[in-house]
Amino acid sequence: DADVTQTPRNRITKTGKRIMLECSQTKGHDRMYWYRQDPGLGLRLIYYSFDVKDINKGEISDGYSVSRQAQAKFSLSLESAIPNQTALYFCATRTGQDDTGELFFGEGSRLTVL
Amino acid sequence: KQEVTQIPAALSVPEGENLVLNCSFTDSAIYNLQWFRQDPGKGLTSLLLIQSSQREQTSGRLNASLDKSSGRSTLYIAASQPGDSATYLCAVYLRAGGTSYGKLTFGQGTILTVHP
């Protein structure tokens, strides 16, 4: 089983719909992240969390919100999806208690907004 | 602003060749550099992590080096195999002051094809 699991893996939705992408991890890491990947733009950070009570915006947080329900769970929500949020979304965790640890990624959630 | 460049953008080699992938970055104040591989439609798999104080890391047929002063890292793959075919990404983690989160910048990747 994967250490970082994302659901759903694929989702097609319509403009204006609310979407939630879920991430769970079995690695016991405190630090979790949400990225999106777009062709030609690479990976960009949406939100990150250092523990259940510590959630921070990344470089492209507008239009997104997150919830850290437990150490192992970090969800990304699109309150009202728009077509330019069509992308491949990745959840990641990092080892350790500082920024020197290794990053581990989930398999990704492909979202298409029509 | 940290910029990360990977050269070449694509590489096709016959099985068995040794090859080098390059990653360059503009700001040397980094925490660490990490190499990943990404298979089509899949997530990123961590290959090697090099801390800023280290010069190289090895795992099996992979060896990654880091030269902070020149802003370069190389990923060396020995005796390449068709199963090595994937996109290889380097990611540079830039230091930030105090308790602020630093910035992780990814390169655009090198698409590697190893043919039998």
XYZ file of C-alpha atoms in Angstrom, chain A residues 9 33 35 37 40-43 45 48 50 59 90 94 99-103 105-107, chain B residues 31-32 34 36 38 41-44 46 49 51 89 93 99-104 106 108:
44
model
C -7.393 9.731 -8.520
C 1.742 19.856 1.474
C 0.927 21.083 -4.934
C 1.329 20.488 -11.551
C 5.204 24.182 -18.577
C 4.727 25.564 -15.064
C 6.088 22.714 -13.001
C 4.866 22.124 -9.460
C 2.712 25.032 -3.703
C 1.207 23.510 3.679
C 3.377 21.679 9.914
C 2.249 30.665 -3.533
C -0.237 16.206 -5.486
C 8.180 15.569 4.646
C 12.939 21.727 6.363
C 15.815 19.365 5.724
C 13.769 16.210 5.415
C 12.924 14.143 2.378
C 9.682 14.784 0.485
C 4.511 12.389 -2.873
C 1.179 10.716 -3.435
C 0.119 9.338 -6.810
C 18.698 23.833 2.356
C 18.846 20.799 0.144
C 16.177 16.394 -4.124
C 12.704 12.618 -8.270
C 7.935 10.703 -12.433
C 0.329 9.882 -14.967
C 2.011 8.959 -11.709
C 3.329 10.713 -8.651
C 6.895 11.718 -7.929
C 12.080 10.322 -4.388
C 18.196 13.903 -1.193
C 21.697 18.354 2.097
C 12.960 16.262 -11.784
C 14.718 24.029 -1.403
C 10.433 30.315 11.055
C 9.179 31.078 7.564
C 8.815 28.204 5.185
C 11.417 28.224 2.491
C 10.596 27.905 -1.165
C 10.820 24.640 -3.042
C 11.233 22.406 -9.281
C 11.042 21.415 -15.722
